[in-house]
PDB file of C-alpha atoms in Angstrom:
ATOM      1  CA  ASP T1479      38.548 -18.415 -33.719  1.00  0.00           C
ATOM      2  CA  ILE T1480      36.888 -18.576 -30.711  1.00  0.00           C
ATOM      3  CA  VAL T1481      34.403 -21.550 -29.912  1.00  0.00           C
ATOM      4  CA  ILE T1482      30.973 -20.560 -27.956  1.00  0.00           C
ATOM      5  CA  HIS T1483      29.058 -22.814 -26.300  1.00  0.00           C
ATOM      6  CA  TRP T1484      25.184 -22.243 -24.839  1.00  0.00           C
ATOM      7  CA  TYR T1485      24.113 -24.224 -21.640  1.00  0.00           C
ATOM      8  CA  GLN T1486      20.843 -24.827 -20.161  1.00  0.00           C
ATOM      9  CA  GLN T1487      20.310 -25.299 -16.716  1.00  0.00           C
ATOM     10  CA  LYS T1488      16.624 -26.508 -15.173  1.00  0.00           C
ATOM     11  CA  GLU T1489      16.027 -25.935 -11.578  1.00  0.00           C
ATOM     12  CA  GLY T1490      17.861 -28.245  -9.182  1.00  0.00           C
ATOM     13  CA  GLU T1491      19.798 -29.965 -12.050  1.00  0.00           C
ATOM     14  CA  ALA T1492      23.336 -29.629 -13.436  1.00  0.00           C
ATOM     15  CA  PRO T1493      23.875 -27.555 -16.712  1.00  0.00           C
ATOM     16  CA  VAL T1494      23.494 -29.306 -20.086  1.00  0.00           C
ATOM     17  CA  ARG T1495      25.056 -28.142 -23.191  1.00  0.00           C
ATOM     18  CA  LEU T1496      22.691 -27.051 -25.777  1.00  0.00           C
ATOM     19  CA  LEU T1497      24.742 -26.120 -28.684  1.00  0.00           C
ATOM     20  CA  PHE T1498      28.307 -24.735 -29.750  1.00  0.00           C
ATOM     21  CA  VAL T1499      29.190 -22.444 -32.442  1.00  0.00           C
ATOM     22  CA  GLU T1500      32.527 -22.622 -34.288  1.00  0.00           C
ATOM     23  CA  GLY T1501      32.533 -20.254 -36.914  1.00  0.00           C
ATOM     24  CA  THR T1502      29.643 -19.715 -38.691  1.00  0.00           C
ATOM     25  CA  GLU T1503      28.610 -23.468 -38.110  1.00  0.00           C
ATOM     26  CA  VAL T1504      25.662 -24.237 -35.219  1.00  0.00           C
ATOM     27  CA  ASN T1505      25.992 -27.804 -33.684  1.00  0.00           C
ATOM     28  CA  VAL T1506      23.208 -28.546 -31.462  1.00  0.00           C
ATOM     29  CA  ASP T1507      23.614 -31.325 -28.895  1.00  0.00           C
ATOM     30  CA  SER T1508      21.782 -34.746 -29.156  1.00  0.00           C
ATOM     31  CA  GLY T1509      18.402 -34.408 -27.082  1.00  0.00           C
ATOM     32  CA  PHE T1510      17.445 -30.746 -28.526  1.00  0.00           C
ATOM     33  CA  GLN T1511      15.700 -30.314 -31.825  1.00  0.00           C
ATOM     34  CA  ALA T1512      18.097 -28.653 -34.039  1.00  0.00           C
ATOM     35  CA  ASN T1513      15.666 -26.090 -36.547  1.00  0.00           C
ATOM     36  CA  ARG T1514      14.298 -24.426 -32.967  1.00  0.00           C
ATOM     37  CA  TYR T1515      17.378 -22.700 -32.098  1.00  0.00           C
ATOM     38  CA  MET T1516      19.333 -20.086 -34.133  1.00  0.00           C
ATOM     39  CA  VAL T1517      22.741 -18.073 -33.381  1.00  0.00           C
ATOM     40  CA  ASP T1518      23.961 -14.906 -34.459  1.00  0.00           C
ATOM     41  CA  ARG T1519      27.161 -14.105 -34.093  1.00  0.00           C
ATOM     42  CA  ILE T1520      28.412 -10.318 -33.871  1.00  0.00           C
ATOM     43  CA  SER T1521      32.151 -10.486 -33.911  1.00  0.00           C
ATOM     44  CA  ILE T1522      32.164  -6.559 -34.342  1.00  0.00           C
ATOM     45  CA  GLN T1523      30.330  -5.925 -30.852  1.00  0.00           C
ATOM     46  CA  LYS T1524      31.277  -9.446 -29.408  1.00  0.00           C
ATOM     47  CA  ARG T1525      27.877 -10.725 -29.002  1.00  0.00           C
ATOM     48  CA  CYS T1526      26.196 -13.822 -29.463  1.00  0.00           C
ATOM     49  CA  VAL T1527      22.587 -14.076 -29.830  1.00  0.00           C
ATOM     50  CA  LEU T1528      20.666 -17.369 -29.122  1.00  0.00           C
ATOM     51  CA  THR T1529      16.788 -17.309 -30.422  1.00  0.00           C
ATOM     52  CA  ILE T1530      14.460 -20.208 -29.361  1.00  0.00           C
ATOM     53  CA  LYS T1531      11.620 -20.865 -31.696  1.00  0.00           C
ATOM     54  CA  ASP T1532       8.051 -21.527 -30.318  1.00  0.00           C
ATOM     55  CA  VAL T1533       8.923 -21.229 -26.545  1.00  0.00           C
ATOM     56  CA  ILE T1534       7.252 -23.855 -24.637  1.00  0.00           C
ATOM     57  CA  PRO T1535       7.148 -24.319 -20.600  1.00  0.00           C
ATOM     58  CA  HIS T1536       9.363 -27.247 -21.212  1.00  0.00           C
ATOM     59  CA  ASP T1537      11.958 -24.483 -22.208  1.00  0.00           C
ATOM     60  CA  ALA T1538      11.927 -22.822 -18.619  1.00  0.00           C
ATOM     61  CA  ALA T1539      15.385 -22.775 -17.102  1.00  0.00           C
ATOM     62  CA  THR T1540      18.664 -20.250 -17.187  1.00  0.00           C
ATOM     63  CA  TYR T1541      20.464 -20.147 -20.065  1.00  0.00           C
ATOM     64  CA  TYR T1542      24.476 -19.706 -20.062  1.00  0.00           C
ATOM     65  CA  CYS T1543      27.029 -18.902 -22.851  1.00  0.00           C
ATOM     66  CA  ALA T1544      30.557 -19.746 -22.303  1.00  0.00           C
ATOM     67  CA  TYR T1545      33.902 -19.865 -24.094  1.00  0.00           C
ATOM     68  CA  TRP T1546      37.473 -20.889 -23.801  1.00  0.00           C
ATOM     69  CA  ASP T1547      39.742 -18.176 -22.460  1.00  0.00           C
ATOM     70  CA  PRO T1548      42.506 -17.997 -25.368  1.00  0.00           C
ATOM     71  CA  HIS T1549      44.971 -16.927 -23.018  1.00  0.00           C
ATOM     72  CA  LEU T1550      43.777 -19.659 -20.387  1.00  0.00           C
ATOM     73  CA  ARG T1551      42.978 -22.720 -22.561  1.00  0.00           C
ATOM     74  CA  ARG T1552      42.044 -24.905 -19.555  1.00  0.00           C
ATOM     75  CA  TYR T1553      39.280 -22.624 -18.349  1.00  0.00           C
ATOM     76  CA  PHE T1554      35.378 -22.029 -19.474  1.00  0.00           C
ATOM     77  CA  VAL T1555      34.558 -18.554 -19.209  1.00  0.00           C
ATOM     78  CA  PHE T1556      30.744 -18.283 -18.356  1.00  0.00           C
ATOM     79  CA  GLY T1557      28.421 -15.083 -18.596  1.00  0.00           C
ATOM     80  CA  SER T1558      25.988 -14.352 -15.738  1.00  0.00           C
ATOM     81  CA  GLY T1559      23.032 -16.268 -17.350  1.00  0.00           C
ATOM     82  CA  THR T1560      19.494 -15.367 -18.491  1.00  0.00           C
ATOM     83  CA  LYS T1561      16.778 -17.272 -16.556  1.00  0.00           C
ATOM     84  CA  LEU T1562      13.805 -18.032 -18.932  1.00  0.00           C
ATOM     85  CA  ILE T1563      10.196 -18.105 -17.192  1.00  0.00           C
ATOM     86  CA  VAL T1564       7.587 -19.365 -19.440  1.00  0.00           C
ATOM     87  CA  SER T1565       3.986 -18.431 -18.032  1.00  0.00           C
ATOM     88  CA  THR T1566       0.387 -17.837 -19.263  1.00  0.00           C
ATOM     89  CA  LYS T1567       0.650 -14.573 -16.552  1.00  0.00           C
ATOM     90  CA  GLY T1568       1.918 -11.560 -18.194  1.00  0.00           C
ATOM     91  CA  SER T1569       4.406  -9.182 -16.115  1.00  0.00           C
ATOM     92  CA  SER T1570       3.478  -6.675 -13.859  1.00  0.00           C
ATOM     93  CA  GLN T1571       5.828  -3.891 -12.538  1.00  0.00           C
ATOM     94  CA  PRO T1572       6.192  -3.266  -8.705  1.00  0.00           C
ATOM     95  CA  ALA T1573       3.203  -1.800  -7.271  1.00  0.00           C
ATOM     96  CA  ASN T1574       4.824  -0.127  -4.383  1.00  0.00           C
ATOM     97  CA  SER T1575       8.439   0.510  -3.535  1.00  0.00           C
ATOM     98  CA  GLU T1576       9.852   2.386  -0.293  1.00  0.00           C
ATOM     99  CA  ILE T1577      13.244   2.973   1.484  1.00  0.00           C
ATOM    100  CA  LEU T1578      13.424   2.489   5.650  1.00  0.00           C
ATOM    101  CA  GLN T1579      16.132   4.115   7.378  1.00  0.00           C
ATOM    102  CA  LYS T1580      17.112   3.562  10.872  1.00  0.00           C
ATOM    103  CA  LYS T1581      20.086   5.281  12.582  1.00  0.00           C
ATOM    104  CA  HIS T1582      22.067   2.727  14.829  1.00  0.00           C
ATOM    105  CA  GLU T1583      25.090   4.037  16.555  1.00  0.00           C
ATOM    106  CA  ASN T1584      27.605   5.452  14.053  1.00  0.00           C
ATOM    107  CA  GLN T1585      25.659   3.780  11.260  1.00  0.00           C
ATOM    108  CA  ILE T1586      22.872   4.319   9.279  1.00  0.00           C
ATOM    109  CA  MET T1587      21.020   1.414   7.503  1.00  0.00           C
ATOM    110  CA  TYR T1588      18.818   2.329   4.646  1.00  0.00           C
ATOM    111  CA  VAL T1589      16.365  -0.744   3.643  1.00  0.00           C
ATOM    112  CA  CYS T1590      14.950  -1.080   0.375  1.00  0.00           C
ATOM    113  CA  LEU T1591      12.002  -2.775  -0.511  1.00  0.00           C
ATOM    114  CA  ILE T1592      10.290  -3.315  -3.793  1.00  0.00           C
ATOM    115  CA  GLU T1593       6.727  -5.102  -3.994  1.00  0.00           C
ATOM    116  CA  LYS T1594       4.177  -7.043  -5.691  1.00  0.00           C
ATOM    117  CA  PHE T1595       6.303  -7.597  -9.277  1.00  0.00           C
ATOM    118  CA  TYR T1596       5.862 -10.487 -11.539  1.00  0.00           C
ATOM    119  CA  PRO T1597       8.142 -12.442 -12.595  1.00  0.00           C
ATOM    120  CA  GLU T1598      10.419 -12.912  -9.843  1.00  0.00           C
ATOM    121  CA  VAL T1599      13.826 -11.921 -11.422  1.00  0.00           C
ATOM    122  CA  ILE T1600      14.654  -8.561 -10.941  1.00  0.00           C
ATOM    123  CA  ARG T1601      18.154  -6.436 -10.502  1.00  0.00           C
ATOM    124  CA  VAL T1602      18.185  -4.360  -7.354  1.00  0.00           C
ATOM    125  CA  THR T1603      21.581  -1.995  -6.991  1.00  0.00           C
ATOM    126  CA  TRP T1604      22.638   0.931  -4.798  1.00  0.00           C
ATOM    127  CA  THR T1605      24.298   3.890  -6.239  1.00  0.00           C
ATOM    128  CA  ASP T1606      25.443   7.759  -5.258  1.00  0.00           C
ATOM    129  CA  GLU T1607      25.710  10.523  -7.246  1.00  0.00           C
ATOM    130  CA  GLU T1608      28.556   9.174  -9.155  1.00  0.00           C
ATOM    131  CA  LYS T1609      29.123   5.244  -9.205  1.00  0.00           C
ATOM    132  CA  GLU T1610      27.508   1.765  -8.012  1.00  0.00           C
ATOM    133  CA  ILE T1611      28.199   1.002  -4.732  1.00  0.00           C
ATOM    134  CA  THR T1612      28.928  -2.635  -3.795  1.00  0.00           C
ATOM    135  CA  ASP T1613      30.379  -2.430  -0.145  1.00  0.00           C
ATOM    136  CA  ASN T1614      28.346  -3.017   2.679  1.00  0.00           C
ATOM    137  CA  VAL T1615      25.702  -3.745   0.113  1.00  0.00           C
ATOM    138  CA  VAL T1616      23.067  -7.241   1.377  1.00  0.00           C
ATOM    139  CA  LYS T1617      20.629  -8.304  -1.321  1.00  0.00           C
ATOM    140  CA  GLY T1618      18.086 -10.828  -0.271  1.00  0.00           C
ATOM    141  CA  ASP T1619      16.197 -13.364  -2.139  1.00  0.00           C
ATOM    142  CA  THR T1620      12.941 -12.940  -3.952  1.00  0.00           C
ATOM    143  CA  TRP T1621       9.899 -14.101  -2.023  1.00  0.00           C
ATOM    144  CA  GLN T1622       5.883 -14.797  -1.993  1.00  0.00           C
ATOM    145  CA  PRO T1623       4.376 -13.321   1.566  1.00  0.00           C
ATOM    146  CA  THR T1624       0.880 -14.776   0.250  1.00  0.00           C
ATOM    147  CA  LYS T1625      -0.147 -17.584  -2.115  1.00  0.00           C
ATOM    148  CA  GLU T1626      -0.639 -15.187  -4.808  1.00  0.00           C
ATOM    149  CA  ASP T1627       2.079 -15.228  -7.802  1.00  0.00           C
ATOM    150  CA  ASP T1628       3.545 -11.922  -7.044  1.00  0.00           C
ATOM    151  CA  TYR T1629       6.929 -11.538  -5.643  1.00  0.00           C
ATOM    152  CA  SER T1630       8.729  -8.845  -3.090  1.00  0.00           C
ATOM    153  CA  ILE T1631      12.285  -8.339  -2.546  1.00  0.00           C
ATOM    154  CA  ALA T1632      14.607  -6.203   0.245  1.00  0.00           C
ATOM    155  CA  SER T1633      17.949  -5.101  -0.193  1.00  0.00           C
ATOM    156  CA  TRP T1634      19.980  -2.766   2.169  1.00  0.00           C
ATOM    157  CA  LEU T1635      22.960  -0.411   2.571  1.00  0.00           C
ATOM    158  CA  THR T1636      24.625   0.232   5.755  1.00  0.00           C
ATOM    159  CA  VAL T1637      26.851   3.915   5.635  1.00  0.00           C
ATOM    160  CA  PRO T1638      28.465   5.647   8.476  1.00  0.00           C
ATOM    161  CA  ALA T1639      26.249   8.197  10.290  1.00  0.00           C
ATOM    162  CA  GLU T1640      28.328  11.523   8.895  1.00  0.00           C
ATOM    163  CA  ASN T1641      27.093  10.745   5.334  1.00  0.00           C
ATOM    164  CA  LYS T1642      23.714  11.437   6.493  1.00  0.00           C
ATOM    165  CA  ASP T1643      23.007  14.289   4.273  1.00  0.00           C
ATOM    166  CA  LYS T1644      24.547  12.350   1.166  1.00  0.00           C
ATOM    167  CA  LYS T1645      21.801  11.006  -1.193  1.00  0.00           C
ATOM    168  CA  TYR T1646      21.759   7.420  -2.308  1.00  0.00           C
ATOM    169  CA  TYR T1647      19.571   5.564  -4.647  1.00  0.00           C
ATOM    170  CA  CYS T1648      18.205   2.468  -4.779  1.00  0.00           C
ATOM    171  CA  LYS T1649      18.110   1.438  -8.523  1.00  0.00           C
ATOM    172  CA  TYR T1650      15.778  -1.961  -9.729  1.00  0.00           C
ATOM    173  CA  GLU T1651      15.828  -3.150 -13.396  1.00  0.00           C
ATOM    174  CA  HIS T1652      12.454  -5.326 -13.783  1.00  0.00           C
ATOM    175  CA  GLU T1653      11.116  -6.468 -17.267  1.00  0.00           C
ATOM    176  CA  SER T1654       8.332  -4.050 -16.521  1.00  0.00           C
ATOM    177  CA  GLN T1655      10.072  -1.295 -15.177  1.00  0.00           C
ATOM    178  CA  SER T1656      13.131   0.534 -14.473  1.00  0.00           C
ATOM    179  CA  TYR T1657      13.310   2.790 -11.446  1.00  0.00           C
ATOM    180  CA  SER T1658      15.688   4.854  -8.850  1.00  0.00           C
ATOM    181  CA  LEU T1659      14.686   5.757  -4.918  1.00  0.00           C
ATOM    182  CA  PRO T1660      16.637   8.395  -3.503  1.00  0.00           C
ATOM    183  CA  THR T1661      17.454   8.004   0.224  1.00  0.00           C
ATOM    184  CA  GLN T1662      16.487  11.295   1.140  1.00  0.00           C
ATOM    185  CA  ASP T1663      12.912  11.134   0.237  1.00  0.00           C
ATOM    186  CA  SER T1664      13.198   7.723   2.614  1.00  0.00           C
ATOM    187  CA  LYS T1665      10.770   7.349   5.286  1.00  0.00           C
ATOM    188  CA  LYS T1666      11.986   5.942   8.934  1.00  0.00           C
ATOM    189  CA  THR T1667       8.853   4.190   9.407  1.00  0.00           C
ATOM    190  CA  ALA T1668       6.915   1.840   7.275  1.00  0.00           C
ATOM    191  CA  ASP T1669       3.896   3.368   7.745  1.00  0.00           C
ATOM    192  CA  SER T1670       3.831   5.168   4.366  1.00  0.00           C
ATOM    193  CA  VAL T1671       4.540   3.288   0.931  1.00  0.00           C
ATOM    194  CA  GLN T1672       5.754   5.551  -2.297  1.00  0.00           C
ATOM    195  CA  THR T1673       4.394   4.266  -5.846  1.00  0.00           C
ATOM    196  CA  ALA T1674       6.509   4.094  -8.466  1.00  0.00           C
ATOM    197  CA  PRO T1675       5.686   6.153 -11.447  1.00  0.00           C
ATOM    198  CA  GLN T1676       3.774   4.404 -14.214  1.00  0.00           C
ATOM    199  CA  GLU T1677       6.793   4.431 -16.815  1.00  0.00           C
ATOM    200  CA  LYS T1678       7.729   1.604 -18.854  1.00  0.00           C
ATOM    201  CA  ASN T1679      11.321   0.395 -19.677  1.00  0.00           C
ATOM    202  CA  CYS T1680      10.578  -3.155 -21.081  1.00  0.00           C
ATOM    203  CA  THR T1681      12.952  -5.618 -22.566  1.00  0.00           C
ATOM    204  CA  ALA T1682      11.204  -7.175 -25.449  1.00  0.00           C
ATOM    205  CA  VAL T1683      12.318 -10.801 -25.654  1.00  0.00           C
ATOM    206  CA  PHE T1684       9.620 -12.479 -27.130  1.00  0.00           C
ATOM    207  CA  SER T1685       8.502 -12.271 -30.753  1.00  0.00           C
ATOM    208  CA  THR T1686       6.043 -14.234 -32.532  1.00  0.00           C
ATOM    209  CA  GLY T1687       6.355 -17.055 -29.867  1.00  0.00           C
ATOM    210  CA  ASN T1688      10.070 -16.975 -30.199  1.00  0.00           C
ATOM    211  CA  LEU T1689      12.545 -16.114 -27.653  1.00  0.00           C
ATOM    212  CA  ILE T1690      15.754 -14.019 -28.052  1.00  0.00           C
ATOM    213  CA  LEU T1691      18.490 -14.463 -25.118  1.00  0.00           C
ATOM    214  CA  PHE T1692      20.904 -11.419 -24.941  1.00  0.00           C
ATOM    215  CA  CYS T1693      19.486  -9.826 -21.766  1.00  0.00           C
ATOM    216  CA  LEU T1694      17.934 -10.716 -18.156  1.00  0.00           C
ATOM    217  CA  ILE T1695      14.569 -11.550 -18.247  1.00  0.00           C
ATOM    218  CA  PHE T1696      13.237  -9.746 -15.211  1.00  0.00           C
ATOM    219  CA  VAL T1697      10.290 -10.635 -12.999  1.00  0.00           C
ATOM    220  CA  ALA T1698       7.413  -9.366  -9.626  1.00  0.00           C
ATOM    221  CA  ASP T1699       5.171  -9.376  -5.725  1.00  0.00           C
ATOM    222  CA  HIS T1700       3.373  -8.022  -2.704  1.00  0.00           C
ATOM    223  CA  LEU T1701       4.454  -7.188   0.585  1.00  0.00           C
ATOM    224  CA  MET T1702       2.267  -5.964   3.497  1.00  0.00           C
ATOM    225  CA  HIS T1703       3.770  -3.050   5.734  1.00  0.00           C
ATOM    226  CA  ARG T1704       4.239  -5.112   8.925  1.00  0.00           C
ATOM    227  CA  THR T1705       6.014  -7.739   7.028  1.00  0.00           C
ATOM    228  CA  ALA T1706       8.322  -4.888   5.640  1.00  0.00           C
ATOM    229  CA  TYR T1707       8.783  -3.695   8.924  1.00  0.00           C
ATOM    230  CA  LEU T1708       9.631  -7.248  10.747  1.00  0.00           C
ATOM    231  CA  VAL T1709      12.273  -7.702   7.661  1.00  0.00           C
ATOM    232  CA  TYR T1710      13.978  -4.374   8.709  1.00  0.00           C
ATOM    233  CA  ILE T1711      14.112  -5.232  12.451  1.00  0.00           C
ATOM    234  CA  ILE T1712      15.715  -8.409  11.549  1.00  0.00           C
ATOM    235  CA  LEU T1713      18.477  -7.023   9.250  1.00  0.00           C
ATOM    236  CA  LEU T1714      19.180  -4.653  11.996  1.00  0.00           C
ATOM    237  CA  LEU T1715      19.652  -7.486  14.591  1.00  0.00           C
ATOM    238  CA  LYS T1716      21.589  -9.415  11.997  1.00  0.00           C
ATOM    239  CA  SER T1717      24.099  -6.284  11.216  1.00  0.00           C
ATOM    240  CA  SER T1718      24.596  -5.824  14.875  1.00  0.00           C
ATOM    241  CA  MET T1719      25.459  -9.458  15.421  1.00  0.00           C
ATOM    242  CA  TYR T1720      28.182  -9.508  12.769  1.00  0.00           C
ATOM    243  CA  TYR T1721      29.669  -6.523  14.796  1.00  0.00           C
ATOM    244  CA  LEU T1722      29.619  -8.308  17.952  1.00  0.00           C
ATOM    245  CA  ILE T1723      31.406 -11.282  16.562  1.00  0.00           C
ATOM    246  CA  ILE T1724      34.179  -8.974  15.143  1.00  0.00           C
ATOM    247  CA  LEU T1725      34.880  -7.635  18.432  1.00  0.00           C
ATOM    248  CA  PHE T1726      35.260 -10.852  20.031  1.00  0.00           C
ATOM    249  CA  PHE T1727      37.680 -11.964  17.384  1.00  0.00           C
ATOM    250  CA  ILE T1728      39.282  -8.435  17.819  1.00  0.00           C
ATOM    251  CA  TYR T1729      39.690  -8.838  21.400  1.00  0.00           C
ATOM    252  CA  ARG T1730      40.134 -12.502  21.998  1.00  0.00           C
TER     253      ARG T1730
END
């Protein structure tokens, strides 16, 4: 039977094992209160669900599940992690979102800006009509343009100029909302902002003060139009710099 381990990693610190599950027995490591953690193993669905009771600020961390690969016993296989943020402020969906675009020689760069959301955990992906795109995609880190609690993020996609009539989508998944922006509706300047519809697709993880970890917890911020345009210019220059470096090594 596979032994499942759960690790807790606080910001700036090394991961610490929280507990491990062997069969139906849960073994909580020293330093943690055993009565605050519940684990459910669903073998048919190959899922392991960790529930933390009475969540407190000290629980804020990223949690990872891991197991020994039965074929490679020397290696641990880790999950992507679930970030827990404990805050008195409720989540807020992105206030604004838009796609900027610019043709540069034989390429088109699309910059997806998502503004004013909380908390800061958010997943941004690019897709075409059929599948997710991973090549020529760069995702920036979330940042706070002001002293407010809200966050912003930018992600950009570079495609060949001959694909100018092809539609691409910038999709974001946040605790408060999921939404897709199409490139054909994008603007070439930052003079206008597209506001996402007021729909909800929440991932409820708190229940009567408890936290159930089985998916990512997402978060949110605000970005002024001038700042968005500046970010776009910086990304364009960065792309050009990479292009020049590649040419240097080719003709060296």
